[in-house]
């Protein structure tokens, strides 16, 4: 796992907090922001996007990772997830698998206004599914 400085970590959490303000969560009212740090130092944000057809809902983490890929970055060093829940919110199972795809050794920072918990991607999804891409 790559260590982040406390300044880098705070910058990522701040970006996730700001992204939370752009969440579309009219059904659950559970607003989530995420920010990802790519290998070249770029920070890209995402927020959860709910849908009337609940299965079409997109989590903030996957929104941020899709935006990171769309911006031309494929290596994920860290992810911050920000909610205003009572305790830090960890990524759901699908997001853990997506984090493992692009950042198997990524740091995952889960933050609220009053608490921060930090994990590695491997701690959140040990023995992640992997399929060797075909060439
Ligand atoms: Zn998720």
GROMACS .gro file of C-alpha atoms and ligand atoms in nm:
model
  136
    1UNK     CA    1   0.000   0.000   0.000
    2UNK     CA    2   0.123   0.346  -0.088
    3UNK     CA    3   0.122   0.584   0.203
    4UNK     CA    4  -0.062   0.913   0.164
    5UNK     CA    5   0.048   1.223   0.347
    6UNK     CA    6  -0.209   1.367   0.585
    7UNK     CA    7  -0.233   1.664   0.346
    8UNK     CA    8  -0.311   1.434   0.050
    9UNK     CA    9  -0.565   1.245   0.258
   10UNK     CA   10  -0.735   1.567   0.368
   11UNK     CA   11  -0.743   1.697   0.009
   12UNK     CA   12  -0.909   1.376  -0.106
   13UNK     CA   13  -1.166   1.381   0.176
   14UNK     CA   14  -1.242   1.748   0.102
   15UNK     CA   15  -1.299   1.663  -0.264
   16UNK     CA   16  -1.531   1.376  -0.167
   17UNK     CA   17  -1.724   1.607   0.068
   18UNK     CA   18  -1.768   1.859  -0.210
   19UNK     CA   19  -1.880   1.587  -0.453
   20UNK     CA   20  -2.141   1.472  -0.200
   21UNK     CA   21  -2.317   1.803  -0.263
   22UNK     CA   22  -2.377   1.694  -0.621
   23UNK     CA   23  -2.529   1.355  -0.533
   24UNK     CA   24  -2.867   1.267  -0.680
   25UNK     CA   25  -3.041   1.069  -0.407
   26UNK     CA   26  -3.408   1.173  -0.398
   27UNK     CA   27  -3.524   0.825  -0.292
   28UNK     CA   28  -3.289   0.723  -0.011
   29UNK     CA   29  -3.169   1.072   0.085
   30UNK     CA   30  -2.836   0.898   0.146
   31UNK     CA   31  -2.594   1.138  -0.019
   32UNK     CA   32  -2.247   1.004  -0.093
   33UNK     CA   33  -1.943   1.170  -0.244
   34UNK     CA   34  -1.627   0.998  -0.359
   35UNK     CA   35  -1.290   1.117  -0.480
   36UNK     CA   36  -1.022   0.903  -0.637
   37UNK     CA   37  -0.651   0.972  -0.659
   38UNK     CA   38  -0.485   0.839  -0.972
   39UNK     CA   39  -0.121   0.742  -1.001
   40UNK     CA   40  -0.021   1.075  -1.155
   41UNK     CA   41  -0.177   1.272  -0.870
   42UNK     CA   42  -0.500   1.364  -1.043
   43UNK     CA   43  -0.811   1.374  -0.826
   44UNK     CA   44  -1.146   1.289  -0.989
   45UNK     CA   45  -1.481   1.300  -0.810
   46UNK     CA   46  -1.813   1.122  -0.828
   47UNK     CA   47  -2.141   1.117  -0.642
   48UNK     CA   48  -2.417   0.860  -0.612
   49UNK     CA   49  -2.681   0.876  -0.883
   50UNK     CA   50  -3.008   0.707  -0.793
   51UNK     CA   51  -3.280   0.606  -1.034
   52UNK     CA   52  -3.653   0.539  -1.008
   53UNK     CA   53  -3.559   0.191  -1.128
   54UNK     CA   54  -3.346   0.120  -0.822
   55UNK     CA   55  -3.124  -0.134  -0.995
   56UNK     CA   56  -2.998   0.142  -1.223
   57UNK     CA   57  -2.853   0.331  -0.927
   58UNK     CA   58  -2.482   0.409  -0.945
   59UNK     CA   59  -2.268   0.441  -0.633
   60UNK     CA   60  -2.038   0.739  -0.582
   61UNK     CA   61  -1.726   0.521  -0.586
   62UNK     CA   62  -1.806   0.369  -0.925
   63UNK     CA   63  -1.911   0.709  -1.061
   64UNK     CA   64  -1.572   0.849  -0.959
   65UNK     CA   65  -1.379   0.555  -1.100
   66UNK     CA   66  -1.569   0.576  -1.431
   67UNK     CA   67  -1.489   0.948  -1.446
   68UNK     CA   68  -1.122   0.870  -1.372
   69UNK     CA   69  -1.111   0.620  -1.659
   70UNK     CA   70  -1.293   0.863  -1.887
   71UNK     CA   71  -1.030   1.125  -1.805
   72UNK     CA   72  -0.758   0.885  -1.918
   73UNK     CA   73  -0.630   0.745  -1.588
   74UNK     CA   74  -0.632   0.374  -1.512
   75UNK     CA   75  -0.430   0.337  -1.194
   76UNK     CA   76  -0.605   0.404  -0.867
   77UNK     CA   77  -0.395   0.490  -0.560
   78UNK     CA   78  -0.666   0.594  -0.316
   79UNK     CA   79  -1.039   0.647  -0.280
   80UNK     CA   80  -1.218   0.868  -0.028
   81UNK     CA   81  -1.584   0.809   0.048
   82UNK     CA   82  -1.771   1.081   0.234
   83UNK     CA   83  -2.114   1.057   0.394
   84UNK     CA   84  -2.287   1.224   0.686
   85UNK     CA   85  -2.389   0.892   0.840
   86UNK     CA   86  -2.334   0.824   1.211
   87UNK     CA   87  -2.032   0.610   1.132
   88UNK     CA   88  -1.803   0.600   0.827
   89UNK     CA   89  -1.960   0.422   0.531
   90UNK     CA   90  -1.752   0.156   0.358
   91UNK     CA   91  -1.796   0.078  -0.014
   92UNK     CA   92  -2.057  -0.182  -0.109
   93UNK     CA   93  -1.952  -0.518  -0.247
   94UNK     CA   94  -1.980  -0.421  -0.613
   95UNK     CA   95  -1.768  -0.109  -0.556
   96UNK     CA   96  -1.507  -0.313  -0.369
   97UNK     CA   97  -1.470  -0.535  -0.675
   98UNK     CA   98  -1.438  -0.229  -0.902
   99UNK     CA   99  -1.182  -0.070  -0.670
  100UNK     CA  100  -0.984  -0.398  -0.681
  101UNK     CA  101  -0.984  -0.387  -1.062
  102UNK     CA  102  -0.802  -0.053  -1.083
  103UNK     CA  103  -0.635  -0.030  -0.743
  104UNK     CA  104  -0.572  -0.370  -0.586
  105UNK     CA  105  -0.345  -0.200  -0.333
  106UNK     CA  106  -0.547   0.121  -0.305
  107UNK     CA  107  -0.611   0.300   0.021
  108UNK     CA  108  -0.980   0.345   0.099
  109UNK     CA  109  -1.062   0.637   0.328
  110UNK     CA  110  -1.414   0.641   0.472
  111UNK     CA  111  -1.505   0.974   0.627
  112UNK     CA  112  -1.787   1.155   0.803
  113UNK     CA  113  -1.780   1.502   0.959
  114UNK     CA  114  -1.651   1.349   1.283
  115UNK     CA  115  -1.469   1.026   1.200
  116UNK     CA  116  -1.231   0.873   0.949
  117UNK     CA  117  -1.156   0.504   0.896
  118UNK     CA  118  -0.887   0.389   0.659
  119UNK     CA  119  -0.860   0.049   0.495
  120UNK     CA  120  -0.674  -0.111   0.210
  121UNK     CA  121  -0.866  -0.251  -0.086
  122UNK     CA  122  -0.739  -0.596   0.012
  123UNK     CA  123  -0.876  -0.562   0.365
  124UNK     CA  124  -1.219  -0.476   0.227
  125UNK     CA  125  -1.218  -0.750  -0.038
  126UNK     CA  126  -0.968  -1.025   0.039
  127UNK     CA  127  -0.918  -1.278  -0.240
  128UNK     CA  128  -1.092  -1.052  -0.491
  129UNK     CA  129  -1.215  -1.213  -0.810
  130UNK     CA  130  -0.966  -1.164  -1.092
  131UNK     CA  131  -0.978  -1.265  -1.455
  132UNK     CA  132  -0.676  -1.228  -1.676
  133UNK     CA  133  -0.774  -0.988  -1.955
  134UNK     CA  134  -0.755  -1.148  -2.299
  135UNK     CA  135  -0.505  -0.993  -2.537
  136LIG    ZN1  136  -2.118   0.074  -0.421
   0.00000   0.00000   0.00000
